[in-house]
Amino acid sequence: VLLTTFTELGIEWHPGHVITSVDVAAHELHFADGSTMPYDLLLGVPRHVIPSVVADSGLAVDGWVPVDPATLQTSFADVFAIGDVTSIGTPKAGVFAEGQASVLAEVIAARIGTDVTPRTYDGNGVCYVEFGGRTAARVDVTFASGQAPFGHFDAASELIASEKDDYRQSRVARWIGTE
């Protein structure tokens, strides 16, 4: 549904094209297959790599830290990893790291003897997409271990834009302590 909305708005989607360089002055993309494409507005995600301190730590295998997808435990006793460094299979987005952190806090609390029964990590996250005119859409998606991603798309509305703003404000207050 999201791609249909993009098409209706004249936004093109080009999956599977590896950009090797961007000529900002000419507004042109250069791809690994040798082709080029002009652009008006480029929205891209740079290639993600783990920090060198993690790569050099001995935790990484093939560029990522492998973890148990349910508990986030590495192959080392009492060592866990969350977020962008893991090979867990979720997108490298803060909403997934936040979900992982919540589960990990429960796992650690249970290990130190509290009455907490830890949940397992479910790979669930939400993404808001701005559409202008004070509207936003919402994608609820789950990247469960061993399954194809699945989710639900809610079309852009002012109500979802308001929800997105509340979501942002709650995260700023929770993680930074200011607004």
Short mmCIF file of C-alpha atoms in Angstrom, two decimals:
data_model
loop_
_atom_site.label_atom_id
_atom_site.label_comp_id
_atom_site.label_asym_id
_atom_site.label_seq_id
_atom_site.Cartn_x
_atom_site.Cartn_y
_atom_site.Cartn_z
CA VAL A 1 0.00 0.00 0.00
CA LEU A 2 2.86 2.38 0.78
CA LEU A 3 4.38 1.90 -2.67
CA THR A 4 0.96 2.52 -4.26
CA THR A 5 0.74 5.79 -2.34
CA PHE A 6 4.24 6.71 -3.51
CA THR A 7 3.23 6.02 -7.13
CA GLU A 8 0.13 8.19 -6.74
CA LEU A 9 2.38 11.01 -5.51
CA GLY A 10 4.88 10.56 -8.35
CA ILE A 11 7.58 9.12 -6.07
CA GLU A 12 9.65 6.41 -7.72
CA TRP A 13 10.99 3.35 -5.89
CA HIS A 14 14.18 1.71 -7.16
CA PRO A 15 15.03 -1.32 -5.01
CA GLY A 16 18.09 -3.40 -5.75
CA HIS A 17 20.12 -0.51 -7.16
CA VAL A 18 23.45 -0.12 -5.39
CA ILE A 19 24.58 3.50 -5.50
CA THR A 20 28.34 3.81 -5.87
CA SER A 21 28.46 7.61 -5.97
CA VAL A 22 26.29 10.72 -6.02
CA ASP A 23 27.12 13.66 -8.25
CA VAL A 24 25.50 16.41 -6.21
CA ALA A 25 26.29 19.18 -8.71
CA ALA A 26 24.70 17.27 -11.62
CA HIS A 27 21.93 15.72 -9.48
CA GLU A 28 22.87 12.28 -10.79
CA LEU A 29 23.22 8.86 -9.17
CA HIS A 30 25.83 6.36 -10.32
CA PHE A 31 25.03 2.66 -9.83
CA ALA A 32 27.20 -0.43 -9.46
CA ASP A 33 25.96 -1.78 -12.81
CA GLY A 34 27.36 1.32 -14.58
CA SER A 35 23.99 3.00 -15.15
CA THR A 36 23.09 6.50 -13.98
CA MET A 37 19.87 8.26 -13.06
CA PRO A 38 19.01 11.91 -12.52
CA TYR A 39 17.25 12.86 -9.29
CA ASP A 40 15.33 15.82 -7.92
CA LEU A 41 15.26 14.73 -4.29
CA LEU A 42 17.33 11.85 -2.97
CA LEU A 43 16.24 10.03 0.17
CA GLY A 44 18.79 7.34 0.88
CA VAL A 45 20.19 5.29 3.73
CA PRO A 46 23.97 5.03 3.84
CA ARG A 47 25.57 1.62 4.23
CA HIS A 48 25.66 0.71 7.88
CA VAL A 49 28.75 -0.80 9.49
CA ILE A 50 29.52 -1.56 13.10
CA PRO A 51 31.96 0.69 14.94
CA SER A 52 35.58 -0.42 14.77
CA VAL A 53 35.72 -0.93 18.55
CA VAL A 54 32.98 -3.58 18.20
CA ALA A 55 34.54 -5.11 15.10
CA ASP A 56 37.87 -5.40 16.95
CA SER A 57 36.30 -6.80 20.15
CA GLY A 58 36.02 -10.40 19.04
CA LEU A 59 32.22 -10.31 19.27
CA ALA A 60 31.61 -9.74 15.55
CA VAL A 61 31.21 -12.45 12.94
CA ASP A 62 31.03 -11.37 9.29
CA GLY A 63 30.60 -7.75 10.33
CA TRP A 64 27.81 -8.16 12.92
CA VAL A 65 27.41 -9.43 16.47
CA PRO A 66 25.37 -12.65 16.44
CA VAL A 67 22.81 -12.90 19.25
CA ASP A 68 20.07 -15.24 20.35
CA PRO A 69 17.05 -13.56 18.73
CA ALA A 70 14.87 -14.15 21.80
CA THR A 71 17.25 -13.11 24.61
CA LEU A 72 19.91 -11.03 22.77
CA GLN A 73 22.66 -13.11 24.44
CA THR A 74 25.93 -13.30 22.49
CA SER A 75 28.09 -16.43 22.40
CA PHE A 76 29.93 -15.06 25.44
CA ALA A 77 28.48 -15.69 28.92
CA ASP A 78 26.58 -12.69 30.32
CA VAL A 79 27.39 -10.53 27.28
CA PHE A 80 24.45 -9.14 25.31
CA ALA A 81 24.13 -6.92 22.27
CA ILE A 82 21.30 -4.77 20.97
CA GLY A 83 20.65 -2.33 18.18
CA ASP A 84 22.67 -1.57 15.10
CA VAL A 85 25.56 -3.93 15.85
CA THR A 86 23.52 -7.16 15.89
CA SER A 87 22.77 -9.63 13.12
CA ILE A 88 19.27 -10.16 14.50
CA GLY A 89 17.54 -9.25 11.22
CA THR A 90 15.56 -6.16 12.17
CA PRO A 91 16.13 -2.82 10.44
CA LYS A 92 18.76 -0.56 11.92
CA ALA A 93 16.24 1.83 13.48
CA GLY A 94 15.89 3.16 17.00
CA VAL A 95 12.43 1.70 17.53
CA PHE A 96 13.88 -1.82 17.25
CA ALA A 97 16.82 -1.03 19.56
CA GLU A 98 14.34 0.38 22.07
CA GLY A 99 12.31 -2.85 21.98
CA GLN A 100 15.48 -4.89 22.37
CA ALA A 101 16.61 -2.76 25.32
CA SER A 102 13.30 -3.27 27.09
CA VAL A 103 13.55 -7.05 26.76
CA LEU A 104 17.21 -7.05 27.77
CA ALA A 105 16.44 -5.03 30.91
CA GLU A 106 13.95 -7.74 31.90
CA VAL A 107 16.45 -10.54 31.12
CA ILE A 108 19.09 -8.89 33.30
CA ALA A 109 16.58 -8.16 36.09
CA ALA A 110 15.55 -11.83 36.12
CA ARG A 111 19.21 -12.94 36.20
CA ILE A 112 19.97 -10.84 39.26
CA GLY A 113 17.09 -12.35 41.17
CA THR A 114 14.12 -10.02 40.83
CA ASP A 115 10.59 -11.34 40.35
CA VAL A 116 10.57 -10.21 36.70
CA THR A 117 9.69 -12.86 34.13
CA PRO A 118 11.43 -11.65 30.99
CA ARG A 119 9.67 -11.44 27.67
CA THR A 120 11.42 -12.64 24.54
CA TYR A 121 12.22 -10.16 21.79
CA ASP A 122 9.43 -10.15 19.20
CA GLY A 123 10.96 -7.93 16.48
CA ASN A 124 7.99 -5.55 16.51
CA GLY A 125 8.29 -1.85 15.63
CA VAL A 126 6.40 1.12 14.28
CA CYS A 127 7.47 3.57 11.59
CA TYR A 128 5.77 6.85 10.80
CA VAL A 129 5.93 8.34 7.30
CA GLU A 130 5.27 12.07 6.81
CA PHE A 131 3.07 12.95 3.83
CA GLY A 132 2.81 16.73 4.19
CA GLY A 133 -0.32 18.74 4.88
CA ARG A 134 0.04 17.78 8.57
CA THR A 135 -0.58 14.10 7.79
CA ALA A 136 1.46 10.98 8.45
CA ALA A 137 1.01 7.26 7.83
CA ARG A 138 1.95 4.42 10.17
CA VAL A 139 3.54 1.06 9.45
CA ASP A 140 3.40 -1.54 12.24
CA VAL A 141 5.83 -4.28 11.30
CA THR A 142 7.29 -7.40 12.85
CA PHE A 143 10.62 -8.93 11.91
CA ALA A 144 10.30 -12.24 13.75
CA SER A 145 13.24 -14.62 13.67
CA GLY A 146 12.81 -17.28 10.98
CA GLN A 147 9.77 -15.59 9.37
CA ALA A 148 9.20 -13.16 6.54
CA PRO A 149 8.45 -9.64 7.82
CA PHE A 150 4.75 -8.90 8.23
CA GLY A 151 2.77 -5.89 9.24
CA HIS A 152 0.00 -3.40 8.69
CA PHE A 153 -0.10 -0.02 6.93
CA ASP A 154 -2.42 2.75 8.13
CA ALA A 155 -2.99 5.46 5.51
CA ALA A 156 -1.91 9.02 6.16
CA SER A 157 -4.15 11.13 8.38
CA GLU A 158 -3.99 14.07 10.74
CA LEU A 159 -4.75 11.74 13.65
CA ILE A 160 -1.67 9.62 12.90
CA ALA A 161 0.41 12.79 12.51
CA SER A 162 -0.68 13.78 16.02
CA GLU A 163 0.17 10.27 17.28
CA LYS A 164 3.60 10.56 15.63
CA ASP A 165 4.21 13.86 17.40
CA ASP A 166 3.17 12.35 20.76
CA TYR A 167 5.49 9.39 20.07
CA ARG A 168 8.40 11.75 19.34
CA GLN A 169 7.75 13.84 22.44
CA SER A 170 7.56 10.77 24.67
CA ARG A 171 10.90 9.49 23.36
CA VAL A 172 12.60 12.86 23.81
CA ALA A 173 11.29 13.05 27.37
CA ARG A 174 12.20 9.42 28.16
CA TRP A 175 15.67 9.27 26.63
CA ILE A 176 16.91 12.85 26.93
CA GLY A 177 14.77 14.20 29.72
CA THR A 178 13.83 17.41 27.92
CA GLU A 179 11.37 18.56 25.30
#
